[in-house]
Short mmCIF file of C-alpha atoms and ligand atoms in Angstrom, two decimals:
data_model
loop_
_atom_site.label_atom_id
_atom_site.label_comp_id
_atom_site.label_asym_id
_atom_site.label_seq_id
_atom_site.Cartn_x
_atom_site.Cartn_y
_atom_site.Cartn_z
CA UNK A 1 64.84 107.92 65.36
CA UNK A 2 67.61 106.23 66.94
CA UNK A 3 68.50 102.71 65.35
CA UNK A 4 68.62 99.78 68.06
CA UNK A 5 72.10 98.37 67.96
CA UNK A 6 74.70 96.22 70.05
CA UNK A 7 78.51 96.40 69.69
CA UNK A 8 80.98 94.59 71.77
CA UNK A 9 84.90 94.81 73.24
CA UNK A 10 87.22 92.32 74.51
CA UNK A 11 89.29 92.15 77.40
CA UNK A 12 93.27 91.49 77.41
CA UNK A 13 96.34 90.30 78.94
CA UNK A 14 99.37 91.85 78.72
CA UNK A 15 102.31 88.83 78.11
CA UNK A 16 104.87 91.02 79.33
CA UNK A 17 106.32 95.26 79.80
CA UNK A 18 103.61 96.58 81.62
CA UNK A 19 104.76 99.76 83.77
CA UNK A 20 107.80 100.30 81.43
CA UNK A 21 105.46 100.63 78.77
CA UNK A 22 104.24 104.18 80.17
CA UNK A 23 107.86 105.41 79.82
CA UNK A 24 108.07 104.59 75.93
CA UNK A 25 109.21 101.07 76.30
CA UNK A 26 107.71 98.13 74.39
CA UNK A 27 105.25 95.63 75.41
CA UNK A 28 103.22 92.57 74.09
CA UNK A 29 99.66 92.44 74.44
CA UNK A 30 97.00 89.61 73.78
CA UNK A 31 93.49 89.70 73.33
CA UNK A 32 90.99 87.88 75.13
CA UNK A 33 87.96 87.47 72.48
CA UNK A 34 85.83 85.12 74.99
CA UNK A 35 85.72 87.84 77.69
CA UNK A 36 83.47 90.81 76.48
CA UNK A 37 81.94 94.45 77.39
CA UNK A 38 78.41 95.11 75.61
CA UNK A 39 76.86 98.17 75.28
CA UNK A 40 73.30 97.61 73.74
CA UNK A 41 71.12 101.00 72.78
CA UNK A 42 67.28 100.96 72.11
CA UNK A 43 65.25 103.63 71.06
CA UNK A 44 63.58 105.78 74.11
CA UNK A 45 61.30 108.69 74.33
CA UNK A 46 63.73 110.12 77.21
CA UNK A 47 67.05 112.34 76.76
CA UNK A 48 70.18 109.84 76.03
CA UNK A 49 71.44 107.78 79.06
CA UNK A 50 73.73 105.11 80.19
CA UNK A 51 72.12 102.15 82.67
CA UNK A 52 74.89 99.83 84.06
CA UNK A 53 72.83 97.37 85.72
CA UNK A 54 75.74 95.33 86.54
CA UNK A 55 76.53 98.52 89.44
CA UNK A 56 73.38 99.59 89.78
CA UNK A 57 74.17 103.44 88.47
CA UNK A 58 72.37 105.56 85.43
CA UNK A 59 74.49 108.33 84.16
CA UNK A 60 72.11 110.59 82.06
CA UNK A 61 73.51 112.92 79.26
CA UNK A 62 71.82 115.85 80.90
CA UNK A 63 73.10 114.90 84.38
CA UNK A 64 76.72 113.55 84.40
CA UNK A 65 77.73 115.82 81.73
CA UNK A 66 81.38 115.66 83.64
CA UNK A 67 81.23 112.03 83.57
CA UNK A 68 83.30 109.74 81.65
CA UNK A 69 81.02 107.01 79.89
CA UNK A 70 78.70 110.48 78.82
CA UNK A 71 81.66 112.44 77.84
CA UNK A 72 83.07 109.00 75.49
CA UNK A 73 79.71 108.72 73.88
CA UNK A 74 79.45 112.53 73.10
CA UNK A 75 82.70 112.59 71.91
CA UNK A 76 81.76 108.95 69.74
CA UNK A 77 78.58 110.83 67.95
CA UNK A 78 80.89 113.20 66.89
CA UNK A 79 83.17 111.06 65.33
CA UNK A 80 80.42 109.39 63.63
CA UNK A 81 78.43 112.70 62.53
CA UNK A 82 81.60 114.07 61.52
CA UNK A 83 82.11 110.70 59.33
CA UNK A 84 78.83 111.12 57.86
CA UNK A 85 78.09 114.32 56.98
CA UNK A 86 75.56 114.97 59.51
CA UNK A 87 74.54 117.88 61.49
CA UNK A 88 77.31 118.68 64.05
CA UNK A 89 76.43 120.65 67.48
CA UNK A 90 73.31 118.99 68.74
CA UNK A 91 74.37 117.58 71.53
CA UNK A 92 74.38 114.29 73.07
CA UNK A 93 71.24 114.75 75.09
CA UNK A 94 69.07 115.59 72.06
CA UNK A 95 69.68 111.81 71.07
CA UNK A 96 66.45 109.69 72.49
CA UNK A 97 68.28 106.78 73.01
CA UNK A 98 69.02 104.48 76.22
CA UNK A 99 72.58 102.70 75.94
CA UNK A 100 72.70 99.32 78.89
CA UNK A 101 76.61 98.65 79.36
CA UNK A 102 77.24 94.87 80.36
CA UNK A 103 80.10 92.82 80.88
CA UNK A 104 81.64 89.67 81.33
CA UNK A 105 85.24 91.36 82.45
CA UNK A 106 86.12 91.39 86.55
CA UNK A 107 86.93 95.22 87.05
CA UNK A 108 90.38 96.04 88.66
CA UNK A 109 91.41 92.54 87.77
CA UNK A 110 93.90 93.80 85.11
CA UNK A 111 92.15 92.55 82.74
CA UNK A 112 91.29 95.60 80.30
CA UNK A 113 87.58 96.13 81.62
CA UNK A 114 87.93 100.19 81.82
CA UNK A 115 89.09 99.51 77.93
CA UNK A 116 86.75 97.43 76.63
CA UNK A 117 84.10 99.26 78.09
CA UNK A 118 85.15 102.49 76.53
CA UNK A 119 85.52 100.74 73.69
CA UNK A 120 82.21 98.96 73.60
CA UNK A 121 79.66 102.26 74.48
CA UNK A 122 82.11 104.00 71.64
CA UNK A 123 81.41 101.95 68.78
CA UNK A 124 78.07 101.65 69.65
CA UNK A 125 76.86 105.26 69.77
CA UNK A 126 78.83 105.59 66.85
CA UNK A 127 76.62 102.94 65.18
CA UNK A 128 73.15 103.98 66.40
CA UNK A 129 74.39 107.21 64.28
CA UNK A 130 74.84 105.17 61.35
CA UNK A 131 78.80 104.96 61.69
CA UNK A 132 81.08 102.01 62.09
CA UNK A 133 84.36 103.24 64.09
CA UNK A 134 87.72 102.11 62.24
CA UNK A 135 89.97 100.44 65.10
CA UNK A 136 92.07 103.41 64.82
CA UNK A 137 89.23 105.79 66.21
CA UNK A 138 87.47 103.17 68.40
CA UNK A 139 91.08 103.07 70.66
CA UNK A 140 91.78 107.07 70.39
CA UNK A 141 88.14 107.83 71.83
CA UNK A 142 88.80 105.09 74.75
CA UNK A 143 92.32 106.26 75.15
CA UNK A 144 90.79 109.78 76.33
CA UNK A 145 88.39 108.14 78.84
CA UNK A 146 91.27 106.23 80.05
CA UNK A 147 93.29 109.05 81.05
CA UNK A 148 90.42 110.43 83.34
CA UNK A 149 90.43 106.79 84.68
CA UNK A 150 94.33 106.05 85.31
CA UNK A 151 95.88 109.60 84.64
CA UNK A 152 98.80 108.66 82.21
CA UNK A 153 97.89 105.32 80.65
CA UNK A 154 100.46 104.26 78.01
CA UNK A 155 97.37 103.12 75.28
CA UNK A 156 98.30 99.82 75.53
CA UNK A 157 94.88 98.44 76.51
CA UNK A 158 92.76 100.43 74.33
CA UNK A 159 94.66 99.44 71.24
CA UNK A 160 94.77 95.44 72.07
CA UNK A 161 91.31 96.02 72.56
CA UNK A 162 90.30 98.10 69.30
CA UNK A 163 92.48 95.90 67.32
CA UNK A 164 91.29 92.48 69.11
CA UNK A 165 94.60 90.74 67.89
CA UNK A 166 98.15 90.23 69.78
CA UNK A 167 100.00 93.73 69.39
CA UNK A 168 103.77 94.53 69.73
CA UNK A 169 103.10 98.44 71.32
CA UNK A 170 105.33 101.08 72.02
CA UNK A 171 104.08 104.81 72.36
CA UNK A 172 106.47 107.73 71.71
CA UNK A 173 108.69 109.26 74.75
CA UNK A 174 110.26 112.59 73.99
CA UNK A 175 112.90 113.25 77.06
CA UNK A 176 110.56 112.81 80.22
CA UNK A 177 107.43 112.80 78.84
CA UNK A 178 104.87 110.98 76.81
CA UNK A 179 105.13 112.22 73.09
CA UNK A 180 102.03 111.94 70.55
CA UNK A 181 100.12 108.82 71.22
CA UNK A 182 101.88 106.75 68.10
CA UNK A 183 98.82 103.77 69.09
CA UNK A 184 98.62 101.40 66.17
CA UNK A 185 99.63 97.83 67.47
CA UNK A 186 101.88 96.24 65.38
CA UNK A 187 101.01 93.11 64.48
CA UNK A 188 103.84 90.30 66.53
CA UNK A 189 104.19 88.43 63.26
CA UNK A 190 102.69 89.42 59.92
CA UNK A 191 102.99 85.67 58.50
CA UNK A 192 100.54 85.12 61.00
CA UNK A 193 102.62 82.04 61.81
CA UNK A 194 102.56 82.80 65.77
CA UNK A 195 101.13 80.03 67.66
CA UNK A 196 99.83 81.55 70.74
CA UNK A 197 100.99 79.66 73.79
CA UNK A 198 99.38 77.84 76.42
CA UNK A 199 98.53 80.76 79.10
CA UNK A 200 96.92 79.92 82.02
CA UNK A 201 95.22 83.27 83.95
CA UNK A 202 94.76 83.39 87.83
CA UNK A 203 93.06 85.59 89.69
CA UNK A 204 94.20 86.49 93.23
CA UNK A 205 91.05 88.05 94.15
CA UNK A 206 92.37 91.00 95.07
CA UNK A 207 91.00 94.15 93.10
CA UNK A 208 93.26 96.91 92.90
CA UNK A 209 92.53 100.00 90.60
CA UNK A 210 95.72 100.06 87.83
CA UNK A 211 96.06 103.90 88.83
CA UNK A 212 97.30 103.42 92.08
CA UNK A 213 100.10 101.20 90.59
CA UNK A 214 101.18 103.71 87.83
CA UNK A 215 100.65 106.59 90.34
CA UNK A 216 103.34 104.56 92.93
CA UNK A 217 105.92 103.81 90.15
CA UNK A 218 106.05 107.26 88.99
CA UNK A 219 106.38 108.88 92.26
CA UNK A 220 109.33 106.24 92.62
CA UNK A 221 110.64 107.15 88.93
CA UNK A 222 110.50 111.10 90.23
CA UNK A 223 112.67 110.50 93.05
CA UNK A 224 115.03 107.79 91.25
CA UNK A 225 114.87 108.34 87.92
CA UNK A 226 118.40 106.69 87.29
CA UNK A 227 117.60 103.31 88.47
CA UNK A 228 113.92 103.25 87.52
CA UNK A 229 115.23 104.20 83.82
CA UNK A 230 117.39 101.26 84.44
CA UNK A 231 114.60 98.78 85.31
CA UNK A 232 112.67 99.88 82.55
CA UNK A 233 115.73 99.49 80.21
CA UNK A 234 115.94 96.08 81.52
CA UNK A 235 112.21 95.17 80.62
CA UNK A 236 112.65 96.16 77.69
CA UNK A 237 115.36 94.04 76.87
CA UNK A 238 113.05 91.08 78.09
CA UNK A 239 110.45 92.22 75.66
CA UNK A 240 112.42 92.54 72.49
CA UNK A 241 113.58 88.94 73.44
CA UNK A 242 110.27 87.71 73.85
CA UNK A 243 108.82 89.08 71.15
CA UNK A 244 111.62 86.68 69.14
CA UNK A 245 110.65 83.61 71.36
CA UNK A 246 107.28 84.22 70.37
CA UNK A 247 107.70 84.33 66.75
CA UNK A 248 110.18 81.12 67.05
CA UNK A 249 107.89 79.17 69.14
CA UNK A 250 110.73 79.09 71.71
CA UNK A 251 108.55 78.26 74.92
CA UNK A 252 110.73 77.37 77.63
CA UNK A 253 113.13 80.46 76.46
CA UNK A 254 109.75 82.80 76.93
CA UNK A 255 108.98 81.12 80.44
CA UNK A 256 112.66 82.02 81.82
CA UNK A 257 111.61 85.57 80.06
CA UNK A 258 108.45 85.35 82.23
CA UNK A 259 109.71 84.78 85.00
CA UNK A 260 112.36 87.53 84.49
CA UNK A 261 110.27 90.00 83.68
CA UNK A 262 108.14 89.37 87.21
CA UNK A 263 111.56 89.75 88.97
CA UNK A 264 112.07 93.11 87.45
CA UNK A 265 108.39 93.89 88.14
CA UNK A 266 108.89 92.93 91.70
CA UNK A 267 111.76 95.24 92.21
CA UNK A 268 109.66 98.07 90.91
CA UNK A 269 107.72 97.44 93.65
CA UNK A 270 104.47 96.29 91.64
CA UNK A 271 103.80 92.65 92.87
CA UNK A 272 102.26 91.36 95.90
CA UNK A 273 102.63 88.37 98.78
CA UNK A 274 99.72 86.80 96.44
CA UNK A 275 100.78 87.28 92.98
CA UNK A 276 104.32 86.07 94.10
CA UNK A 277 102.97 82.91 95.71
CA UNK A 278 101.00 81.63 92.60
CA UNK A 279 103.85 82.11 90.55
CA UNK A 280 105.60 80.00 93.03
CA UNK A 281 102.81 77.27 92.81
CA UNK A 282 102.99 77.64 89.29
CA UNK A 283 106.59 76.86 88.86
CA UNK A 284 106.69 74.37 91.17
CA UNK A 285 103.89 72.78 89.65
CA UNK A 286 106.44 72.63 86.01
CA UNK A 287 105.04 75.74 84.65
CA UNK A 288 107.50 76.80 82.06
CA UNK A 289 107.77 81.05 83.71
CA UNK A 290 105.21 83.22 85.53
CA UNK A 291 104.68 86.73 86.08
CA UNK A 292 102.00 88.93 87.04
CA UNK A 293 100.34 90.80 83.91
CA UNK A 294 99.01 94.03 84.52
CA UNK A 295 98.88 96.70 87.15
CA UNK A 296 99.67 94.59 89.61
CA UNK A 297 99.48 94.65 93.82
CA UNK A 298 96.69 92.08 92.76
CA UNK A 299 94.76 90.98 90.02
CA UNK A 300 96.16 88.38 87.75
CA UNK A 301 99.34 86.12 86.84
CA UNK A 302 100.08 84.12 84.15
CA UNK A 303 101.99 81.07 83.95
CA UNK A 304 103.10 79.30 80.89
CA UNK A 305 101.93 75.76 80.50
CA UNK A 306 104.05 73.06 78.42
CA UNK A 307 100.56 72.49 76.63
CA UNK A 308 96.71 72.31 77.20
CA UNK A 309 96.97 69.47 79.52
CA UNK A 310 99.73 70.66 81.60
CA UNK A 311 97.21 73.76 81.66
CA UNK A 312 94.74 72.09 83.54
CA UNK A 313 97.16 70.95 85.75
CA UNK A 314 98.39 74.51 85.97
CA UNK A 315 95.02 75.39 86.67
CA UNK A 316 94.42 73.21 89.82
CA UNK A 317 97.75 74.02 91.63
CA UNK A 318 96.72 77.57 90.91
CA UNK A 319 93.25 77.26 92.99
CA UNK A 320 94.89 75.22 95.51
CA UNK A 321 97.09 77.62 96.15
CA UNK A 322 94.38 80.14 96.62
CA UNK A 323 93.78 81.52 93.44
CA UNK A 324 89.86 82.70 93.16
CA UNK A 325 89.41 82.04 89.31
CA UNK A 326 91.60 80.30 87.17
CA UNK A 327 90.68 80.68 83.07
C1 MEV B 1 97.80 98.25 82.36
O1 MEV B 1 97.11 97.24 81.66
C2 MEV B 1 99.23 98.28 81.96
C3 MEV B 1 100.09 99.35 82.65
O2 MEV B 1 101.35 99.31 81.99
C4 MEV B 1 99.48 100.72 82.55
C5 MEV B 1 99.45 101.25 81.13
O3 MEV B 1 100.19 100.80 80.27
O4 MEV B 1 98.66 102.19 80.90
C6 MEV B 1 100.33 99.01 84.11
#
């Protein structure tokens, strides 16, 4: 008999090299413990299935074989039995189970909900088997169904999320291509002596699927490879120097970072009329840089507050300026 169970994943920001992080650049990632995907499974006398209440859908194991939540959590028992010692083969319908995915995370806000989903229903088939996944399987299970949801994801968001701690990630690049997934975050600062700075996260409102994004920029790279090498060479740059700001507490050297980084982003052709003018608010309202974080063409910035109460000053430029959601 199935055990009842309940596992959780958080969402993420990235802080800055999103885009040039699919070509084997660097970024920095952040996660964000207070958002959350749940995936909650109770004993049933029917086949396994998936209810997401939160869109109204049920994907059954018998059903949606093709789909990607059933293929994760076939692929998660696996792992688990596999891990265990347990009977391998019997597949995922024979499990009488009924898995209800929730979440706190807007989707196509950039904010790591495909992730933390995957990440969530992963770990918790995985534990109705009797198996806790290391962080190291947890992000190579939701790195598969993120390739079915965004074609050639770098990794970045299912390792901040497996991990659930502020990663330094770059993936191997052989030539043209993405090599091996090399997915362990490094960790920015192993003293642990990072004091995370004062973010402040704005949504535009506008939800735009991260694959269309990646999908534009590499039909861009295949028809300019030179200078799109060249702006990802440049981000990269911006990265490595961040990641020292970051470790020296240097905040007003990060902000100009920020803000260069969005520059860069905008030439690739990645922000938006919206995204550009709350970075404007947010700079003209002191913010120390902003950029957008993400996919981009929507979602969210972030801008860089002097300290928690210039953050909720931050935070009411931002929704006068006609962001939806300010955190
Ligand atoms: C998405 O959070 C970040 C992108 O760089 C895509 C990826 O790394 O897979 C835009």
């Amino acid at each position: 008999m199935p055990r009842s169970v309940e596992r959780s994943a958080c969402a993420k920001i990235i802080l800055c090299g999103e885009h040039a992080v699919v070509y084997g650049r660097p970024a920095i990632a952040f996660p964000l413990s207070h958002l959350r995907a749940r995936a909650r499974i109770e004993p049933s006398d029917r086949s396994f299935r998936v209810i997401a209440p939160d869109i109204d859908r049920i994907y059954t194991a018998e059903g949606d074989t093709g789909h990607s939540l059933i293929r994760l959590a076939a692929a998660a028992l696996d792992v688990a039995r596999a891990a265990t010692r347990q009977q391998a083969g019997l597949p995922l319908a024979a499990l009488r189970a009924e898995l209800t995915l929730t979440s706190d995370i807007p989707s196509a806000a950039h904010l790591g909900s495909s992730a933390a989903v995957s990440v969530a229903v992963a770990r918790a088939v995985a534990a109705c088997a009797g198996y806790e996944l290391t962080p190291a399987e947890a992000s190579a299970l939701a790195f598969e169904a993120e390739k079915l949801h965004h074609g050639t994801p770098s990794g970045i968001d299912n390792t901040v999320v497996a991990w659930e701690q502020p990663v330094w990630f770059a993936r191997a690049w052989q030539g043209d291509e993405a090599g091996a997934p090399e997915i362990e975050p490094i960790a920015i600062d192993r003293s642990d002596a990072v004091r995370l700075p004062d973010l402040v996260i704005a949504d535009t409102g506008l939800s735009t699927p991260t694959r269309i994004a990646v999908s534009d920029v590499r039909r861009g790279w295949q028809s300019d490879r030179a200078a799109y090498e060249r702006l990802f060479d440049q981000i990269a740059e911006v990265v490595s120097a961040s990641r020292q700001a970051l470790i020296a507490g240097d905040w007003p050297r990060l902000g100009r970072l920020m803000d260069d980084n969005h520059a860069l982003l905008s030439e690739l052709g990645v922000s938006c009329a919206e995204l550009d003018a709350l970075c404007e608010a947010a700079r003209k309202a002191g913010a120390l840089g902003a950029k957008l974080s993400g996919g981009g063409r929507g979602g969210n910035m972030i801008a860089l507050a002097r300290d928690a109460q210039h953050a909720a000053l931050l935070r009411e430029h931002l929704l006068a300026a006609g962001a939806k959601r300010v955190m």
